[in-house]
JSON list of C-alpha atoms in Angstrom, two decimals:
[
{"chain": "A", "resi": 150, "resn": "VAL", "atom": "CA", "xyz": [-29.93, -51.37, 48.40]},
{"chain": "A", "resi": 151, "resn": "THR", "atom": "CA", "xyz": [-31.17, -53.97, 45.92]},
{"chain": "A", "resi": 152, "resn": "ALA", "atom": "CA", "xyz": [-31.86, -56.67, 48.51]},
{"chain": "A", "resi": 153, "resn": "SER", "atom": "CA", "xyz": [-34.63, -54.60, 50.05]},
{"chain": "A", "resi": 154, "resn": "SER", "atom": "CA", "xyz": [-36.48, -53.97, 46.80]},
{"chain": "A", "resi": 155, "resn": "ARG", "atom": "CA", "xyz": [-37.56, -56.81, 44.57]},
{"chain": "A", "resi": 156, "resn": "GLU", "atom": "CA", "xyz": [-38.52, -54.35, 41.84]},
{"chain": "A", "resi": 157, "resn": "VAL", "atom": "CA", "xyz": [-35.06, -52.80, 41.79]},
{"chain": "A", "resi": 158, "resn": "GLN", "atom": "CA", "xyz": [-33.42, -56.25, 41.80]},
{"chain": "A", "resi": 159, "resn": "GLU", "atom": "CA", "xyz": [-35.39, -57.22, 38.70]},
{"chain": "A", "resi": 160, "resn": "MET", "atom": "CA", "xyz": [-34.69, -53.89, 36.94]},
{"chain": "A", "resi": 161, "resn": "VAL", "atom": "CA", "xyz": [-30.96, -54.28, 37.56]},
{"chain": "A", "resi": 162, "resn": "ALA", "atom": "CA", "xyz": [-31.10, -57.85, 36.23]},
{"chain": "A", "resi": 163, "resn": "LYS", "atom": "CA", "xyz": [-33.05, -56.80, 33.10]},
{"chain": "A", "resi": 164, "resn": "GLU", "atom": "CA", "xyz": [-30.43, -54.15, 32.31]},
{"chain": "A", "resi": 165, "resn": "GLY", "atom": "CA", "xyz": [-27.78, -56.85, 31.91]},
{"chain": "A", "resi": 166, "resn": "ALA", "atom": "CA", "xyz": [-26.00, -56.51, 35.24]},
{"chain": "A", "resi": 167, "resn": "ILE", "atom": "CA", "xyz": [-25.95, -60.27, 35.90]},
{"chain": "A", "resi": 168, "resn": "GLU", "atom": "CA", "xyz": [-23.75, -61.04, 32.89]},
{"chain": "A", "resi": 169, "resn": "TYR", "atom": "CA", "xyz": [-21.44, -58.13, 33.70]},
{"chain": "A", "resi": 170, "resn": "LEU", "atom": "CA", "xyz": [-21.13, -59.14, 37.36]},
{"chain": "A", "resi": 171, "resn": "THR", "atom": "CA", "xyz": [-20.57, -62.79, 36.42]},
{"chain": "A", "resi": 172, "resn": "ASN", "atom": "CA", "xyz": [-17.76, -61.70, 34.09]},
{"chain": "A", "resi": 173, "resn": "LEU", "atom": "CA", "xyz": [-16.18, -59.75, 36.95]},
{"chain": "A", "resi": 174, "resn": "LEU", "atom": "CA", "xyz": [-16.03, -62.94, 39.04]},
{"chain": "A", "resi": 175, "resn": "LEU", "atom": "CA", "xyz": [-13.25, -64.20, 36.79]},
{"chain": "A", "resi": 176, "resn": "PRO", "atom": "CA", "xyz": [-9.64, -63.37, 37.69]},
{"chain": "A", "resi": 177, "resn": "LYS", "atom": "CA", "xyz": [-8.23, -60.51, 35.66]},
{"chain": "A", "resi": 178, "resn": "ASP", "atom": "CA", "xyz": [-7.04, -61.60, 32.22]},
{"chain": "A", "resi": 179, "resn": "PRO", "atom": "CA", "xyz": [-3.73, -59.86, 31.42]},
{"chain": "A", "resi": 180, "resn": "LYS", "atom": "CA", "xyz": [-4.36, -60.34, 27.69]},
{"chain": "A", "resi": 181, "resn": "ASP", "atom": "CA", "xyz": [-7.89, -58.94, 27.66]},
{"chain": "A", "resi": 182, "resn": "ALA", "atom": "CA", "xyz": [-8.81, -56.07, 29.98]},
{"chain": "A", "resi": 183, "resn": "THR", "atom": "CA", "xyz": [-12.52, -56.69, 29.37]},
{"chain": "A", "resi": 184, "resn": "ILE", "atom": "CA", "xyz": [-12.37, -60.08, 31.09]},
{"chain": "A", "resi": 185, "resn": "GLY", "atom": "CA", "xyz": [-12.32, -60.48, 34.84]},
{"chain": "A", "resi": 186, "resn": "GLY", "atom": "CA", "xyz": [-11.67, -58.26, 37.77]},
{"chain": "A", "resi": 187, "resn": "SER", "atom": "CA", "xyz": [-9.26, -57.65, 40.60]},
{"chain": "A", "resi": 188, "resn": "LEU", "atom": "CA", "xyz": [-9.81, -59.60, 43.81]},
{"chain": "A", "resi": 189, "resn": "GLU", "atom": "CA", "xyz": [-11.67, -56.62, 45.25]},
{"chain": "A", "resi": 190, "resn": "GLY", "atom": "CA", "xyz": [-13.79, -56.35, 42.11]},
{"chain": "A", "resi": 191, "resn": "ARG", "atom": "CA", "xyz": [-14.49, -60.07, 42.26]},
{"chain": "A", "resi": 192, "resn": "PHE", "atom": "CA", "xyz": [-15.72, -60.00, 45.85]},
{"chain": "A", "resi": 193, "resn": "GLU", "atom": "CA", "xyz": [-17.76, -56.86, 45.18]},
{"chain": "A", "resi": 194, "resn": "ALA", "atom": "CA", "xyz": [-19.36, -58.59, 42.17]},
{"chain": "A", "resi": 195, "resn": "ALA", "atom": "CA", "xyz": [-20.15, -61.59, 44.41]},
{"chain": "A", "resi": 196, "resn": "GLY", "atom": "CA", "xyz": [-21.73, -59.23, 46.93]},
{"chain": "A", "resi": 197, "resn": "ALA", "atom": "CA", "xyz": [-23.85, -57.63, 44.22]},
{"chain": "A", "resi": 198, "resn": "LEU", "atom": "CA", "xyz": [-25.02, -61.05, 42.99]},
{"chain": "A", "resi": 199, "resn": "TRP", "atom": "CA", "xyz": [-25.81, -61.97, 46.59]},
{"chain": "A", "resi": 200, "resn": "SER", "atom": "CA", "xyz": [-27.93, -58.85, 46.84]},
{"chain": "A", "resi": 201, "resn": "LEU", "atom": "CA", "xyz": [-29.68, -59.54, 43.52]},
{"chain": "A", "resi": 202, "resn": "SER", "atom": "CA", "xyz": [-30.52, -63.12, 44.47]},
{"chain": "A", "resi": 203, "resn": "LYS", "atom": "CA", "xyz": [-31.60, -62.57, 48.06]},
{"chain": "A", "resi": 204, "resn": "GLU", "atom": "CA", "xyz": [-35.22, -63.74, 48.43]},
{"chain": "A", "resi": 205, "resn": "ASN", "atom": "CA", "xyz": [-35.83, -63.41, 44.69]},
{"chain": "A", "resi": 206, "resn": "GLU", "atom": "CA", "xyz": [-36.57, -66.53, 42.67]},
{"chain": "A", "resi": 207, "resn": "GLU", "atom": "CA", "xyz": [-36.95, -64.39, 39.53]},
{"chain": "A", "resi": 208, "resn": "THR", "atom": "CA", "xyz": [-33.27, -63.39, 39.30]},
{"chain": "A", "resi": 209, "resn": "THR", "atom": "CA", "xyz": [-31.80, -66.72, 40.41]},
{"chain": "A", "resi": 210, "resn": "PRO", "atom": "CA", "xyz": [-32.13, -68.61, 37.09]},
{"chain": "A", "resi": 211, "resn": "GLY", "atom": "CA", "xyz": [-30.36, -65.82, 35.20]},
{"chain": "A", "resi": 212, "resn": "ILE", "atom": "CA", "xyz": [-27.49, -65.86, 37.68]},
{"chain": "A", "resi": 213, "resn": "ALA", "atom": "CA", "xyz": [-27.12, -69.62, 37.29]},
{"chain": "A", "resi": 214, "resn": "GLU", "atom": "CA", "xyz": [-27.43, -69.48, 33.48]},
{"chain": "A", "resi": 215, "resn": "ALA", "atom": "CA", "xyz": [-24.73, -66.79, 33.31]},
{"chain": "A", "resi": 216, "resn": "GLY", "atom": "CA", "xyz": [-22.26, -69.22, 34.89]},
{"chain": "A", "resi": 217, "resn": "ALA", "atom": "CA", "xyz": [-21.91, -67.43, 38.21]},
{"chain": "A", "resi": 218, "resn": "ILE", "atom": "CA", "xyz": [-22.23, -70.50, 40.43]},
{"chain": "A", "resi": 219, "resn": "GLY", "atom": "CA", "xyz": [-18.96, -72.16, 39.44]},
{"chain": "A", "resi": 220, "resn": "ARG", "atom": "CA", "xyz": [-17.17, -68.84, 39.69]},
{"chain": "A", "resi": 221, "resn": "LEU", "atom": "CA", "xyz": [-18.62, -68.19, 43.15]},
{"chain": "A", "resi": 222, "resn": "VAL", "atom": "CA", "xyz": [-17.42, -71.64, 44.25]},
{"chain": "A", "resi": 223, "resn": "LYS", "atom": "CA", "xyz": [-13.91, -70.78, 43.02]},
{"chain": "A", "resi": 224, "resn": "LEU", "atom": "CA", "xyz": [-14.05, -67.51, 44.96]},
{"chain": "A", "resi": 225, "resn": "LEU", "atom": "CA", "xyz": [-14.59, -69.51, 48.18]},
{"chain": "A", "resi": 226, "resn": "HIS", "atom": "CA", "xyz": [-10.98, -70.74, 47.78]},
{"chain": "A", "resi": 227, "resn": "GLU", "atom": "CA", "xyz": [-9.49, -67.24, 47.93]},
{"chain": "A", "resi": 228, "resn": "GLU", "atom": "CA", "xyz": [-7.67, -66.48, 51.17]},
{"chain": "A", "resi": 229, "resn": "ASN", "atom": "CA", "xyz": [-9.69, -63.30, 51.58]},
{"chain": "A", "resi": 230, "resn": "PRO", "atom": "CA", "xyz": [-12.53, -63.11, 54.13]},
{"chain": "A", "resi": 231, "resn": "ASP", "atom": "CA", "xyz": [-14.53, -60.60, 52.06]},
{"chain": "A", "resi": 232, "resn": "ALA", "atom": "CA", "xyz": [-14.36, -62.87, 49.01]},
{"chain": "A", "resi": 233, "resn": "GLN", "atom": "CA", "xyz": [-15.30, -65.91, 51.09]},
{"chain": "A", "resi": 234, "resn": "LYS", "atom": "CA", "xyz": [-18.17, -64.10, 52.84]},
{"chain": "A", "resi": 235, "resn": "ASN", "atom": "CA", "xyz": [-19.71, -62.70, 49.67]},
{"chain": "A", "resi": 236, "resn": "ALA", "atom": "CA", "xyz": [-19.32, -65.95, 47.72]},
{"chain": "A", "resi": 237, "resn": "ALA", "atom": "CA", "xyz": [-20.83, -68.01, 50.56]},
{"chain": "A", "resi": 238, "resn": "GLY", "atom": "CA", "xyz": [-23.62, -65.47, 51.01]},
{"chain": "A", "resi": 239, "resn": "ALA", "atom": "CA", "xyz": [-24.46, -65.49, 47.30]},
{"chain": "A", "resi": 240, "resn": "LEU", "atom": "CA", "xyz": [-24.42, -69.29, 47.12]},
{"chain": "A", "resi": 241, "resn": "GLY", "atom": "CA", "xyz": [-26.62, -69.52, 50.21]},
{"chain": "A", "resi": 242, "resn": "ALA", "atom": "CA", "xyz": [-29.11, -67.01, 48.79]},
{"chain": "A", "resi": 243, "resn": "LEU", "atom": "CA", "xyz": [-29.19, -68.81, 45.44]},
{"chain": "A", "resi": 244, "resn": "ALA", "atom": "CA", "xyz": [-29.71, -72.20, 47.08]},
{"chain": "A", "resi": 245, "resn": "GLY", "atom": "CA", "xyz": [-32.37, -70.75, 49.35]},
{"chain": "A", "resi": 246, "resn": "VAL", "atom": "CA", "xyz": [-34.62, -69.53, 46.57]},
{"chain": "A", "resi": 247, "resn": "GLY", "atom": "CA", "xyz": [-33.48, -71.56, 43.58]},
{"chain": "A", "resi": 248, "resn": "GLY", "atom": "CA", "xyz": [-34.76, -74.92, 44.73]},
{"chain": "A", "resi": 249, "resn": "ARG", "atom": "CA", "xyz": [-33.42, -78.35, 43.89]},
{"chain": "A", "resi": 250, "resn": "LYS", "atom": "CA", "xyz": [-32.00, -77.35, 40.49]},
{"chain": "A", "resi": 251, "resn": "ILE", "atom": "CA", "xyz": [-29.74, -74.70, 42.01]},
{"chain": "A", "resi": 252, "resn": "GLN", "atom": "CA", "xyz": [-28.83, -76.91, 44.99]},
{"chain": "A", "resi": 253, "resn": "GLU", "atom": "CA", "xyz": [-27.75, -79.63, 42.55]},
{"chain": "A", "resi": 254, "resn": "LEU", "atom": "CA", "xyz": [-25.76, -77.18, 40.45]},
{"chain": "A", "resi": 255, "resn": "ILE", "atom": "CA", "xyz": [-23.87, -75.83, 43.47]},
{"chain": "A", "resi": 256, "resn": "THR", "atom": "CA", "xyz": [-23.11, -79.39, 44.54]},
{"chain": "A", "resi": 257, "resn": "LYS", "atom": "CA", "xyz": [-22.03, -80.38, 41.00]},
{"chain": "A", "resi": 258, "resn": "GLU", "atom": "CA", "xyz": [-19.72, -77.34, 40.89]},
{"chain": "A", "resi": 259, "resn": "GLY", "atom": "CA", "xyz": [-18.04, -78.58, 44.09]},
{"chain": "A", "resi": 260, "resn": "GLY", "atom": "CA", "xyz": [-19.56, -76.08, 46.52]},
{"chain": "A", "resi": 261, "resn": "ILE", "atom": "CA", "xyz": [-19.96, -78.29, 49.59]},
{"chain": "A", "resi": 262, "resn": "MET", "atom": "CA", "xyz": [-16.32, -78.98, 50.45]},
{"chain": "A", "resi": 263, "resn": "PRO", "atom": "CA", "xyz": [-15.04, -75.37, 50.42]},
{"chain": "A", "resi": 264, "resn": "LEU", "atom": "CA", "xyz": [-18.04, -74.28, 52.49]},
{"chain": "A", "resi": 265, "resn": "VAL", "atom": "CA", "xyz": [-17.28, -77.00, 55.04]},
{"chain": "A", "resi": 266, "resn": "LYS", "atom": "CA", "xyz": [-13.64, -75.90, 55.09]},
{"chain": "A", "resi": 267, "resn": "LEU", "atom": "CA", "xyz": [-14.77, -72.39, 56.03]},
{"chain": "A", "resi": 268, "resn": "LEU", "atom": "CA", "xyz": [-16.30, -73.88, 59.21]},
{"chain": "A", "resi": 269, "resn": "GLU", "atom": "CA", "xyz": [-12.85, -74.92, 60.43]},
{"chain": "A", "resi": 270, "resn": "PRO", "atom": "CA", "xyz": [-11.05, -72.94, 63.13]},
{"chain": "A", "resi": 271, "resn": "GLY", "atom": "CA", "xyz": [-9.15, -69.98, 61.78]},
{"chain": "A", "resi": 272, "resn": "TYR", "atom": "CA", "xyz": [-11.80, -68.81, 59.35]},
{"chain": "A", "resi": 273, "resn": "ILE", "atom": "CA", "xyz": [-13.96, -65.83, 60.28]},
{"chain": "A", "resi": 274, "resn": "VAL", "atom": "CA", "xyz": [-16.82, -66.44, 57.89]},
{"chain": "A", "resi": 275, "resn": "HIS", "atom": "CA", "xyz": [-18.41, -69.36, 59.75]},
{"chain": "A", "resi": 276, "resn": "VAL", "atom": "CA", "xyz": [-21.92, -67.94, 59.83]},
{"chain": "A", "resi": 277, "resn": "TYR", "atom": "CA", "xyz": [-22.03, -67.39, 56.06]},
{"chain": "A", "resi": 278, "resn": "ALA", "atom": "CA", "xyz": [-20.66, -70.84, 55.29]},
{"chain": "A", "resi": 279, "resn": "ALA", "atom": "CA", "xyz": [-23.07, -72.46, 57.79]},
{"chain": "A", "resi": 280, "resn": "THR", "atom": "CA", "xyz": [-26.02, -70.60, 56.30]},
{"chain": "A", "resi": 281, "resn": "ALA", "atom": "CA", "xyz": [-25.05, -71.64, 52.76]},
{"chain": "A", "resi": 282, "resn": "LEU", "atom": "CA", "xyz": [-24.69, -75.28, 53.84]},
{"chain": "A", "resi": 283, "resn": "ALA", "atom": "CA", "xyz": [-28.10, -75.14, 55.55]},
{"chain": "A", "resi": 284, "resn": "GLU", "atom": "CA", "xyz": [-29.68, -73.82, 52.35]},
{"chain": "A", "resi": 285, "resn": "LEU", "atom": "CA", "xyz": [-27.91, -76.46, 50.26]},
{"chain": "A", "resi": 286, "resn": "ALA", "atom": "CA", "xyz": [-29.23, -79.22, 52.52]},
{"chain": "A", "resi": 287, "resn": "ARG", "atom": "CA", "xyz": [-32.76, -77.86, 53.02]},
{"chain": "A", "resi": 288, "resn": "ARG", "atom": "CA", "xyz": [-35.31, -80.41, 51.79]},
{"chain": "A", "resi": 289, "resn": "TYR", "atom": "CA", "xyz": [-32.61, -82.23, 49.79]},
{"chain": "A", "resi": 290, "resn": "PRO", "atom": "CA", "xyz": [-31.59, -85.57, 51.34]},
{"chain": "A", "resi": 291, "resn": "ALA", "atom": "CA", "xyz": [-28.67, -86.17, 48.96]},
{"chain": "A", "resi": 292, "resn": "ASN", "atom": "CA", "xyz": [-27.06, -82.90, 50.01]},
{"chain": "A", "resi": 293, "resn": "GLN", "atom": "CA", "xyz": [-27.87, -83.58, 53.67]},
{"chain": "A", "resi": 294, "resn": "THR", "atom": "CA", "xyz": [-25.90, -86.80, 53.39]},
{"chain": "A", "resi": 295, "resn": "ALA", "atom": "CA", "xyz": [-23.08, -85.10, 51.47]},
{"chain": "A", "resi": 296, "resn": "VAL", "atom": "CA", "xyz": [-22.76, -82.31, 54.05]},
{"chain": "A", "resi": 297, "resn": "ALA", "atom": "CA", "xyz": [-22.80, -84.78, 56.94]},
{"chain": "A", "resi": 298, "resn": "GLY", "atom": "CA", "xyz": [-20.19, -86.93, 55.22]},
{"chain": "A", "resi": 299, "resn": "LYS", "atom": "CA", "xyz": [-17.76, -84.01, 55.00]},
{"chain": "A", "resi": 300, "resn": "ASN", "atom": "CA", "xyz": [-17.48, -83.61, 58.80]},
{"chain": "A", "resi": 301, "resn": "ALA", "atom": "CA", "xyz": [-19.67, -80.50, 58.76]},
{"chain": "A", "resi": 302, "resn": "ILE", "atom": "CA", "xyz": [-21.80, -81.60, 61.70]},
{"chain": "A", "resi": 303, "resn": "ARG", "atom": "CA", "xyz": [-18.77, -81.93, 64.00]},
{"chain": "A", "resi": 304, "resn": "LEU", "atom": "CA", "xyz": [-17.51, -78.51, 62.89]},
{"chain": "A", "resi": 305, "resn": "LEU", "atom": "CA", "xyz": [-20.93, -76.92, 63.40]},
{"chain": "A", "resi": 306, "resn": "VAL", "atom": "CA", "xyz": [-21.19, -78.37, 66.90]},
{"chain": "A", "resi": 307, "resn": "ASP", "atom": "CA", "xyz": [-17.69, -77.10, 67.67]},
{"chain": "A", "resi": 308, "resn": "LEU", "atom": "CA", "xyz": [-18.83, -73.60, 66.69]},
{"chain": "A", "resi": 309, "resn": "LEU", "atom": "CA", "xyz": [-21.51, -73.80, 69.37]},
{"chain": "A", "resi": 310, "resn": "ILE", "atom": "CA", "xyz": [-19.00, -74.46, 72.14]},
{"chain": "A", "resi": 311, "resn": "THR", "atom": "CA", "xyz": [-17.95, -71.25, 73.85]},
{"chain": "A", "resi": 312, "resn": "PRO", "atom": "CA", "xyz": [-14.34, -70.74, 74.99]},
{"chain": "A", "resi": 313, "resn": "GLU", "atom": "CA", "xyz": [-15.55, -70.96, 78.61]},
{"chain": "A", "resi": 314, "resn": "GLU", "atom": "CA", "xyz": [-17.16, -74.34, 77.97]},
{"chain": "A", "resi": 315, "resn": "GLU", "atom": "CA", "xyz": [-14.00, -75.56, 76.27]},
{"chain": "A", "resi": 316, "resn": "GLU", "atom": "CA", "xyz": [-11.87, -74.55, 79.26]},
{"chain": "A", "resi": 317, "resn": "ALA", "atom": "CA", "xyz": [-14.29, -76.26, 81.65]},
{"chain": "A", "resi": 318, "resn": "ALA", "atom": "CA", "xyz": [-14.13, -79.46, 79.62]},
{"chain": "A", "resi": 319, "resn": "LYS", "atom": "CA", "xyz": [-10.33, -79.41, 79.62]},
{"chain": "A", "resi": 320, "resn": "ALA", "atom": "CA", "xyz": [-10.27, -78.88, 83.41]},
{"chain": "A", "resi": 321, "resn": "ALA", "atom": "CA", "xyz": [-12.65, -81.79, 84.06]}
]
């Protein structure tokens, strides 16, 4: 709901949801029930942050300042497609509207390599990882070079090859 209404996104952010959602991105702390969330809670929090940041440069700085970016990068490493999708989607949305500062922060937090890994065969979140990488590299030559250096271009091209084309190439 929030992604379609900028006004609602900003109201939700002003009510303190960003800090709460960022806290939920942490793994559950057995010693303190107020810290962290279950895996499902973590990927739902990532999805909510994705929704809050989509096409909204007003909410993006608060999400970054709350510490969500590093936690979203860590969520990319979970072997759960929902967690990977929502984390990649949120990082892509943040990079898309946050400009160079957010692109640099995602890179500094180690976001490129796990996104490239999600392009490999066997992962079902290719489109979200590819979109996030595109946003990280948009108008930022250093990230373009970093993405290219991690074998992302080969993996992206491989995604374009249909199974029929692959069979034809093997037969030739």
